[in-house]
PDB file of C-alpha atoms in Angstrom:
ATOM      1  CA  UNK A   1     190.778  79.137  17.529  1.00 51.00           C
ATOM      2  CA  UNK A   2     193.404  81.534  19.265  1.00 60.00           C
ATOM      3  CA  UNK A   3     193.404  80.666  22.755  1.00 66.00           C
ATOM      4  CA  UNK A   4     192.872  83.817  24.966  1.00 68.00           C
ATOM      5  CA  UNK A   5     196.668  84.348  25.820  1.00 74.00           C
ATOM      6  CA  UNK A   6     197.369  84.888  21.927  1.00 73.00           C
ATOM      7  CA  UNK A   7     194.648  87.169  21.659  1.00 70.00           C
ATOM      8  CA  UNK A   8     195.960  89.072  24.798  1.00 73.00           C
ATOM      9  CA  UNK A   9     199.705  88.752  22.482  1.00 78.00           C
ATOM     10  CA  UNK A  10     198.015  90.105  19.594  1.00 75.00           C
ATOM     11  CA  UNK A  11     195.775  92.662  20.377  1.00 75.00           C
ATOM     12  CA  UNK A  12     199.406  94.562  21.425  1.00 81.00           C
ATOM     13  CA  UNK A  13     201.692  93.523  18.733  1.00 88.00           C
ATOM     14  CA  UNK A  14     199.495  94.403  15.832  1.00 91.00           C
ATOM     15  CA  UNK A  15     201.040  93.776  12.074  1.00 93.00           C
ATOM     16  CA  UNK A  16     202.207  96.470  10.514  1.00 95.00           C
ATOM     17  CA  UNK A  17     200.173  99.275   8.332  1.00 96.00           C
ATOM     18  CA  UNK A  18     200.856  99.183   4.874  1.00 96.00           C
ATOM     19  CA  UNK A  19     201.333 102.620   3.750  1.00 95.00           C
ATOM     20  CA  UNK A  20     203.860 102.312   1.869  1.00 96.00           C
ATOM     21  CA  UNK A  21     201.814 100.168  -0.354  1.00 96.00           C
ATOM     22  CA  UNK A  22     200.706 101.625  -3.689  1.00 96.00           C
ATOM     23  CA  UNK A  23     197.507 100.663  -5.801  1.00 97.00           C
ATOM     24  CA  UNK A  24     196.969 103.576  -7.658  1.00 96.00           C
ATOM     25  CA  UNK A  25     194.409 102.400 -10.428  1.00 94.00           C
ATOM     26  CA  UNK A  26     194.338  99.159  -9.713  1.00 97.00           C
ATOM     27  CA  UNK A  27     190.642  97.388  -9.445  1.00 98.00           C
ATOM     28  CA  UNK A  28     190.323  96.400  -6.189  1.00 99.00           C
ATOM     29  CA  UNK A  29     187.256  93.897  -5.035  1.00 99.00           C
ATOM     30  CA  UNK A  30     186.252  93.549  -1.585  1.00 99.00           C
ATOM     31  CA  UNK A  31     183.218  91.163  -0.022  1.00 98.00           C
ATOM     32  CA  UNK A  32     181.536  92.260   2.779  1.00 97.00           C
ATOM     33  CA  UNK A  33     182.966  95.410   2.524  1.00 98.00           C
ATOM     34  CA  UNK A  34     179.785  97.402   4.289  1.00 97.00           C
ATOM     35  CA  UNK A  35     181.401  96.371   7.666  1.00 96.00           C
ATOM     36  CA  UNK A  36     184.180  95.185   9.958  1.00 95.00           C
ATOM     37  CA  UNK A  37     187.579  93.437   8.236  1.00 96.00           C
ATOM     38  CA  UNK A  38     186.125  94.235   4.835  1.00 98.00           C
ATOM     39  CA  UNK A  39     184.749  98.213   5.884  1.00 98.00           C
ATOM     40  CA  UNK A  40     188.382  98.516   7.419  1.00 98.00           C
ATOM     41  CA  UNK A  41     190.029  96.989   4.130  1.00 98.00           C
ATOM     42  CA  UNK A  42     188.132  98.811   1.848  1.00 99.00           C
ATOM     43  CA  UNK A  43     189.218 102.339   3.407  1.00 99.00           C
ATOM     44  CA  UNK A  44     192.574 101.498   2.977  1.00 99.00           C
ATOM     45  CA  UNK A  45     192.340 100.261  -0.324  1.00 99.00           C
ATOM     46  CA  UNK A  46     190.348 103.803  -0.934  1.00 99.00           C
ATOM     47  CA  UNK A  47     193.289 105.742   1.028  1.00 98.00           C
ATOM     48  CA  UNK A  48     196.295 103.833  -1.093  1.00 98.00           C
ATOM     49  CA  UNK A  49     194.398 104.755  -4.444  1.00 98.00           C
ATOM     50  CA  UNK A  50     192.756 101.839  -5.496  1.00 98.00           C
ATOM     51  CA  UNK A  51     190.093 102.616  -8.617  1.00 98.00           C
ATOM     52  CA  UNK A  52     187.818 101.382  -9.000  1.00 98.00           C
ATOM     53  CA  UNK A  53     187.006 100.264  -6.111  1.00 99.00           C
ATOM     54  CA  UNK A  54     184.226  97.540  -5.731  1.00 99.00           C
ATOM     55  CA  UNK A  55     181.624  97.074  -2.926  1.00 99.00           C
ATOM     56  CA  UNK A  56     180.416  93.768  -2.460  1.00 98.00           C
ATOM     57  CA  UNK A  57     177.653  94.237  -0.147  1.00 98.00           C
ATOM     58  CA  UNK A  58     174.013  92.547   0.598  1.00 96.00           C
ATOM     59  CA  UNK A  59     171.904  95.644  -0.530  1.00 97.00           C
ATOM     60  CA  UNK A  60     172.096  98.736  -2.606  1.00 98.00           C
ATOM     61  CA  UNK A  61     171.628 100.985   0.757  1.00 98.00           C
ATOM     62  CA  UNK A  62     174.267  99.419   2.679  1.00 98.00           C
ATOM     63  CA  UNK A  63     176.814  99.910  -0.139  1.00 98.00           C
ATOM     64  CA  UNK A  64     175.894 103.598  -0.478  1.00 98.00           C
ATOM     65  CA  UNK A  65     176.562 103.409   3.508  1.00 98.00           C
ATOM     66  CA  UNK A  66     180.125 102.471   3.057  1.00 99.00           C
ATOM     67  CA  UNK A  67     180.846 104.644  -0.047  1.00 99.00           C
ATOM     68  CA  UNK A  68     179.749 107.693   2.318  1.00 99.00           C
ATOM     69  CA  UNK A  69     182.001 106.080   5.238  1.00 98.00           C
ATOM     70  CA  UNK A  70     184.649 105.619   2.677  1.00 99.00           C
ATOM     71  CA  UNK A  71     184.652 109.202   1.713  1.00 99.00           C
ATOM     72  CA  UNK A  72     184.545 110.807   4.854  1.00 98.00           C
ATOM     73  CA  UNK A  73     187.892 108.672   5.813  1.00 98.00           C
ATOM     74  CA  UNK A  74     189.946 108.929   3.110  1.00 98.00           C
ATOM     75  CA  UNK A  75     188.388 112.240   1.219  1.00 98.00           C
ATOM     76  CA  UNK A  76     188.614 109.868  -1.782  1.00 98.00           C
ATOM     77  CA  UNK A  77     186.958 110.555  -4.979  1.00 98.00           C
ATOM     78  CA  UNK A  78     182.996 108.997  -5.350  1.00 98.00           C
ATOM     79  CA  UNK A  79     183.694 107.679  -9.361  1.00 98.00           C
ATOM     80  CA  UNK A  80     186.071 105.521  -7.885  1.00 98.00           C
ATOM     81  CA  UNK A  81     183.003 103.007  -6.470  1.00 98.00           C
ATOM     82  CA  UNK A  82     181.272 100.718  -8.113  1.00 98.00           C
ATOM     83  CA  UNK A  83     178.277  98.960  -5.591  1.00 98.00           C
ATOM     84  CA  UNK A  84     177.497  95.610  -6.155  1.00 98.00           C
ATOM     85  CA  UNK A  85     174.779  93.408  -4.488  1.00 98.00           C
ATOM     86  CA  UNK A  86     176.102  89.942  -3.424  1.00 98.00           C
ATOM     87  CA  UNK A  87     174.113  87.349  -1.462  1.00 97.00           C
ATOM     88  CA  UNK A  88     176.516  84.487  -0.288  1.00 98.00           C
ATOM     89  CA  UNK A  89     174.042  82.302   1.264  1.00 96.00           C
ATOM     90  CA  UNK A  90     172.672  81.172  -2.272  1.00 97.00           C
ATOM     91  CA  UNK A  91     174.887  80.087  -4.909  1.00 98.00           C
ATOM     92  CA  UNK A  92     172.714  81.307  -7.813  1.00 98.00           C
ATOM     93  CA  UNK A  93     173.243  84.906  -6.141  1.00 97.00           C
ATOM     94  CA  UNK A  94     176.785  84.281  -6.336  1.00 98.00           C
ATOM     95  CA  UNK A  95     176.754  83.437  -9.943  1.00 98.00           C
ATOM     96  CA  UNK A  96     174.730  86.406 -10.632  1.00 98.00           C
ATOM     97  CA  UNK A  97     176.745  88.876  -9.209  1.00 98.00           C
ATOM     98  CA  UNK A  98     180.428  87.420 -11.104  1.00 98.00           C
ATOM     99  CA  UNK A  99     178.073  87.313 -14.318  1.00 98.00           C
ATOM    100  CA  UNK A 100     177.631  91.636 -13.082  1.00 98.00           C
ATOM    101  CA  UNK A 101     181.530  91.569 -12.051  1.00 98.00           C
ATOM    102  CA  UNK A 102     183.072  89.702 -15.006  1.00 97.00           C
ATOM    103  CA  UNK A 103     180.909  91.995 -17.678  1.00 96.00           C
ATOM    104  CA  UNK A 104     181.585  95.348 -15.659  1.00 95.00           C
ATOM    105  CA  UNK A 105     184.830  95.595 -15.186  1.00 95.00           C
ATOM    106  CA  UNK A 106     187.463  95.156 -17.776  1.00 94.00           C
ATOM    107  CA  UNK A 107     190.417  94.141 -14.652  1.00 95.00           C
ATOM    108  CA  UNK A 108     190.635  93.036 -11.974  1.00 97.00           C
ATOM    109  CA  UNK A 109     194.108  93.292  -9.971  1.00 97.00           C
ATOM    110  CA  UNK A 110     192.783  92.254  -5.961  1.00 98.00           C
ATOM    111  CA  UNK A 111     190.055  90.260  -4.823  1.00 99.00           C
ATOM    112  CA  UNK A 112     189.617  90.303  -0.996  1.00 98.00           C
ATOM    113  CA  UNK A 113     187.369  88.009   0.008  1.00 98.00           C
ATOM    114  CA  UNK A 114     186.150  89.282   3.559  1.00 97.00           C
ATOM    115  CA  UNK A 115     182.846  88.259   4.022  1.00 96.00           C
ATOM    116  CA  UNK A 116     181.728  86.227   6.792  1.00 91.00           C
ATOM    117  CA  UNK A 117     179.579  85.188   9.649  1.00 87.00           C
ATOM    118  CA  UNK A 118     179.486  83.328  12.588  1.00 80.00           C
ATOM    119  CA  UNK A 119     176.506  81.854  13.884  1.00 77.00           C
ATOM    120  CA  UNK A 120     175.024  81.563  17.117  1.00 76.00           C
ATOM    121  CA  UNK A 121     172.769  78.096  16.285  1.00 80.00           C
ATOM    122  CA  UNK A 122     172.300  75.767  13.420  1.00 85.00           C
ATOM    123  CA  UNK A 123     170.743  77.449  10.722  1.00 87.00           C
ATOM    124  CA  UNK A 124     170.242  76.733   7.151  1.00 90.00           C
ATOM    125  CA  UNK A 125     170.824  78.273   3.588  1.00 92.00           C
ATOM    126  CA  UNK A 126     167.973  78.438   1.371  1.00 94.00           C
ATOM    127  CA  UNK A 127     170.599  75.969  -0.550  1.00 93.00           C
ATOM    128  CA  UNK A 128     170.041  73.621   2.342  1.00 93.00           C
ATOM    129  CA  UNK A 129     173.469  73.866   3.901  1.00 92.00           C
ATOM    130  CA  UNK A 130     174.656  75.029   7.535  1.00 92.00           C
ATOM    131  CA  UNK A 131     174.282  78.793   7.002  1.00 92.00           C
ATOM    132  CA  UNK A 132     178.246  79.445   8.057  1.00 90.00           C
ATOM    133  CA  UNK A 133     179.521  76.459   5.737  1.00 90.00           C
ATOM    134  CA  UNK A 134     177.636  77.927   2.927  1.00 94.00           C
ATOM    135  CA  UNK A 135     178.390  81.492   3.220  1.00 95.00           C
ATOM    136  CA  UNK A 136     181.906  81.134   4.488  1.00 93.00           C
ATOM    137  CA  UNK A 137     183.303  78.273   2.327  1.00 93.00           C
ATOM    138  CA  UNK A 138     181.255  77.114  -0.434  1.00 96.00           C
ATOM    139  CA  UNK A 139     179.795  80.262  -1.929  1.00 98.00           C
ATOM    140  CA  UNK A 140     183.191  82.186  -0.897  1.00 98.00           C
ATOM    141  CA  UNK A 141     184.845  79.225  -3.155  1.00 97.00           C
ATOM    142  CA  UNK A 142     182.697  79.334  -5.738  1.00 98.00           C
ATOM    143  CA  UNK A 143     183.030  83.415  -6.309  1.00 99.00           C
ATOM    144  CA  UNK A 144     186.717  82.814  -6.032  1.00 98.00           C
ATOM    145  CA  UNK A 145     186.315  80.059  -9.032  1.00 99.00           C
ATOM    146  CA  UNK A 146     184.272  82.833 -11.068  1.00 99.00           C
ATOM    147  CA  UNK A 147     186.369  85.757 -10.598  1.00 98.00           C
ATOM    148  CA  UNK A 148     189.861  83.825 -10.975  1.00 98.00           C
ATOM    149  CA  UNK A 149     189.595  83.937 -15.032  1.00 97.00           C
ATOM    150  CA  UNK A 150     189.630  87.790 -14.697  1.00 97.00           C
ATOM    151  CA  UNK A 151     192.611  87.603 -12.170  1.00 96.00           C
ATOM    152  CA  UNK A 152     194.590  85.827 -14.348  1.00 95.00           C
ATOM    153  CA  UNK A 153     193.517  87.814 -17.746  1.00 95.00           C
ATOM    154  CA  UNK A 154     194.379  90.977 -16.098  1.00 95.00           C
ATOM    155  CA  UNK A 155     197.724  89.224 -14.894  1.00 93.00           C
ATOM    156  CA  UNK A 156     198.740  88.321 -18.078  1.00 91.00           C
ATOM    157  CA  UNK A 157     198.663  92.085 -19.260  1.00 87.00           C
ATOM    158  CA  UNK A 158     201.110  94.108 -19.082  1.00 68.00           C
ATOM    159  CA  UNK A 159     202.210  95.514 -15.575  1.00 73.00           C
ATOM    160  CA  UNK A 160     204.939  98.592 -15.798  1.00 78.00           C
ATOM    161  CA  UNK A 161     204.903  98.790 -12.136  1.00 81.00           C
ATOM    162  CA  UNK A 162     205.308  95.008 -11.262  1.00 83.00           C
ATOM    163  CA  UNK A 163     201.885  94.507  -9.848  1.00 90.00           C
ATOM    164  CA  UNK A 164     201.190  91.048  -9.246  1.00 90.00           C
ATOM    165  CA  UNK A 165     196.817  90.506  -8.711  1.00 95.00           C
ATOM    166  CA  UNK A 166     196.180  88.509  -5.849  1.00 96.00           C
ATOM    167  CA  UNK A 167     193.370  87.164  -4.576  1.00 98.00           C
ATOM    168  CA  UNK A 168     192.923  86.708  -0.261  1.00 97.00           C
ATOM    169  CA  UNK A 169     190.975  84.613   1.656  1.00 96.00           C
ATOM    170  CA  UNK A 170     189.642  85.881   4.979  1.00 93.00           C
ATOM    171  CA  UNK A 171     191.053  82.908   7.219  1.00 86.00           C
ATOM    172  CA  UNK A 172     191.467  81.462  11.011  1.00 77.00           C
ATOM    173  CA  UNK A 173     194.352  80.314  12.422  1.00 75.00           C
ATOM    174  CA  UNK A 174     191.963  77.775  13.812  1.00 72.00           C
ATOM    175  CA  UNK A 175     192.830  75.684  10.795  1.00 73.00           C
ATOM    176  CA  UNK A 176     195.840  74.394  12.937  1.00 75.00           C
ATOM    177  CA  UNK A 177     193.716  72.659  15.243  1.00 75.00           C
ATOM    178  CA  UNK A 178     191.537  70.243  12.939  1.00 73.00           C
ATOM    179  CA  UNK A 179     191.806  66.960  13.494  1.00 78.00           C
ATOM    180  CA  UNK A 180     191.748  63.935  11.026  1.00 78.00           C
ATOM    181  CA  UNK A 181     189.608  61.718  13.962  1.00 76.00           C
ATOM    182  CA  UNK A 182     187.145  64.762  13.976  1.00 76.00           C
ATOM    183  CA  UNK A 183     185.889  62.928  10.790  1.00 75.00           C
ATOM    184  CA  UNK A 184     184.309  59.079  11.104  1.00 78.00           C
ATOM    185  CA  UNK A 185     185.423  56.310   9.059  1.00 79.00           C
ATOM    186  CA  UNK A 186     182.875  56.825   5.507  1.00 78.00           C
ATOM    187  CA  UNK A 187     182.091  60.200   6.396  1.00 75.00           C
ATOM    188  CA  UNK A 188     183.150  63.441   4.327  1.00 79.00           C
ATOM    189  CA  UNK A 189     183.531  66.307   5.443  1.00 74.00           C
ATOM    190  CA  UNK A 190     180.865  67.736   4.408  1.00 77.00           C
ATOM    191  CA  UNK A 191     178.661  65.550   5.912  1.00 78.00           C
ATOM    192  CA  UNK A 192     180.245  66.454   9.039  1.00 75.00           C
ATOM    193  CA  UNK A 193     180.008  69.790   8.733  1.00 74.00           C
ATOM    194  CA  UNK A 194     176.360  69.164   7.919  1.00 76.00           C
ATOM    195  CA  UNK A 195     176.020  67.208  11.367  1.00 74.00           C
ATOM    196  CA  UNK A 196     174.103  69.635  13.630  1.00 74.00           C
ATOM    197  CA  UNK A 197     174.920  67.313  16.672  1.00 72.00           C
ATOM    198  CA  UNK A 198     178.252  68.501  16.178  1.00 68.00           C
ATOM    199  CA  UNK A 199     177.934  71.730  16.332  1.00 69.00           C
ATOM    200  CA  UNK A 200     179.834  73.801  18.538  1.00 66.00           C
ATOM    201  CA  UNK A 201     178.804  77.309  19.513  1.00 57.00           C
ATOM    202  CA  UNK A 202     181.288  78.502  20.947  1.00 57.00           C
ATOM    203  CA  UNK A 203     179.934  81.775  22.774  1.00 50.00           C
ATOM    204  CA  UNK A 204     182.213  82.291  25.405  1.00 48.00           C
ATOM    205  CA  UNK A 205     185.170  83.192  22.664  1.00 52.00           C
ATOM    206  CA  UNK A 206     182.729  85.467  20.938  1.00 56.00           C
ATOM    207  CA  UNK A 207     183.071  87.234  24.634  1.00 52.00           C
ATOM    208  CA  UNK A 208     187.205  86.848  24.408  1.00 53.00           C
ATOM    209  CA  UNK A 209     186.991  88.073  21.585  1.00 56.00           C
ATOM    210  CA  UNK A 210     185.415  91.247  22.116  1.00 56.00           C
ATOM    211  CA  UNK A 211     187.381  92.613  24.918  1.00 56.00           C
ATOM    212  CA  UNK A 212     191.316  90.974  24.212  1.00 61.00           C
ATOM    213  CA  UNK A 213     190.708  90.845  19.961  1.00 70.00           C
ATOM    214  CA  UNK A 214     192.230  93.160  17.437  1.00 82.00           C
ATOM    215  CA  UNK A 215     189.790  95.600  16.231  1.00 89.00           C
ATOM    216  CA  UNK A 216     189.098  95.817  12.724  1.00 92.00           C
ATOM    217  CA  UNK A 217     191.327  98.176  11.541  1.00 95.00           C
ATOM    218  CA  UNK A 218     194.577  96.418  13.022  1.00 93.00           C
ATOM    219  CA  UNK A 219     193.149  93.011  11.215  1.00 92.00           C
ATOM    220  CA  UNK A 220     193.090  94.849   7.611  1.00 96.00           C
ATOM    221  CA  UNK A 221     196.667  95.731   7.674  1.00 96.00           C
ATOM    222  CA  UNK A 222     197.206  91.788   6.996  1.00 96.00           C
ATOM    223  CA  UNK A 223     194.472  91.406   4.568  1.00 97.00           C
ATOM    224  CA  UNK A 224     195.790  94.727   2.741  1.00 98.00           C
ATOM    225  CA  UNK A 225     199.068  94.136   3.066  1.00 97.00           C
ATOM    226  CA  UNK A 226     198.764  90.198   2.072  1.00 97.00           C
ATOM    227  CA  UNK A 227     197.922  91.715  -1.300  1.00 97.00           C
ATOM    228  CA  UNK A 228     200.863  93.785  -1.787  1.00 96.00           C
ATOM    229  CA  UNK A 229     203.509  91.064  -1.592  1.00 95.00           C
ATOM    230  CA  UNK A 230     205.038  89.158  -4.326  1.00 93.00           C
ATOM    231  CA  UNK A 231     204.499  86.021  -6.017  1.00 92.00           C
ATOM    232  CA  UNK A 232     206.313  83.676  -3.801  1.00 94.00           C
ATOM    233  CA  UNK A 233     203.107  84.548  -1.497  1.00 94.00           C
ATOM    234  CA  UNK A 234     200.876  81.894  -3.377  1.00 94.00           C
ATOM    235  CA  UNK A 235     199.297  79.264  -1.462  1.00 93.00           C
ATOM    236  CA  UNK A 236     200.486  80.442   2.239  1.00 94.00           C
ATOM    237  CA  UNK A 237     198.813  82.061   5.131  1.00 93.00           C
ATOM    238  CA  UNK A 238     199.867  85.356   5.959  1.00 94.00           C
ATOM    239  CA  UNK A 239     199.367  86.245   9.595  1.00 91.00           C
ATOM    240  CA  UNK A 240     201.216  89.189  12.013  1.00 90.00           C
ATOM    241  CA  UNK A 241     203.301  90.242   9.388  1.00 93.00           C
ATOM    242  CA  UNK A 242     205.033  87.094   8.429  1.00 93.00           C
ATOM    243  CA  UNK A 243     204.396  83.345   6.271  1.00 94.00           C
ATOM    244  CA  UNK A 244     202.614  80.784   8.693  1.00 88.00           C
ATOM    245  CA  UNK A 245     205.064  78.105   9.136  1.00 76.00           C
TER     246      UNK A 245
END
């Protein structure tokens, strides 16, 4: 986790917005895109032409929500939307809605994967897992596992203009600071991340972050722009306008 000297660093050196960035038809998908990093991506994506676009949201109202928020932005078109209900803390939900995705649409050129939460206590999934391990890594893997197919079938068509599909993962730079001792001799990890003895809270960052973070919009010219670079991009982390070492 950014200590709060980077965040000071980073709230006034934001990355770059990609305007010059073109996705004129392409289908764009974007998860939790009802509010903050996703809302923020998903008017971009709107404002740089991307059609359709889809709204992966938890309900039908809070998708409509966005669309209007969308529209009022970026005066984009409404055909360009399709709404689609996802609910990340089961995984039968998750299947569901790439069964809705994969039939729907015939390409699929971006998929941002922006949903996330961070939670106060130890709560679980109806799945039985911690409720942030479930939403934020295994259901977010498992959509990415279901969607990929499409990725790749719409990247082996072809692209006049170059495109290359990505798909993005929402990420922390906090990655940096794991630990192999974190994890006991015979344990995996995710029986650690299971262990609610271990959980850390973390509260006083949440505070950090609200008063020395980027806001939303600054942190979806990464995520947007992260999907407008070119091939050699696979497998890193993108983060203030450059690869992560």
């Amino acid at each position: 986790m950014s200590s709060p000297k980077e965040l000071w660093w980073a709230a006034r050196n934001p990355p770059a917005d990609p305007q010059h960035l073109d996705y004129k038809d392409k289908a764009v998908l974007v998860t939790g895109a009802n509010s903050g990093l996703g809302h923020a991506a998903a008017i971009k994506y709107a404002a740089l032409g991307a059609n359709p676009l889809i709204l992966a949201v938890r309900s039908q109202q809070k998708g409509e929500e966005a669309k209007a928020n969308i529209i009022r932005a970026t005066k984009c078109q409404p055909d360009i939307f399709v709404i689609e209900i996802l609910e990340l803390t089961t995984l039968a939900s998750v299947r569901e809605f790439a069964d809705r995705v994969n039939t729907r649409v015939s390409r699929l050129h971006v998929v941002q994967l922006a949903a996330g939460i961070s939670t106060p206590g130890f709560d679980k999934s109806p799945d039985g897992y911690e409720m942030g391990l479930q939403v934020n890594v295994l259901s977010t893997t498992l959509l990415a596992l279901l969607l990929l197919p499409k990725l790749r079938e719409t990247a082996a068509a072809t692209a006049p203009d170059g495109f290359v599909p990505h798909m993005s993962f929402v990420n922390s730079i906090a990655h940096l600071e794991i630990k192999p001792e974190w994890i006991s001799d015979g344990e995996s990890l995710l029986q650690r991340m299971q262990n609610e003895s271990k959980f850390d809270k973390r509260m006083f960052m949440a505070v950090f972050y609200v008063f020395l973070g980027r806001s939303a919009e600054q942190g979806s010219r990464s995520m947007v722009s992260a999907t407008g670079l070119g091939p050699e991009s696979h497998g890193k982390f993108w983060v203030n306008d450059k690869y992560l070492p």
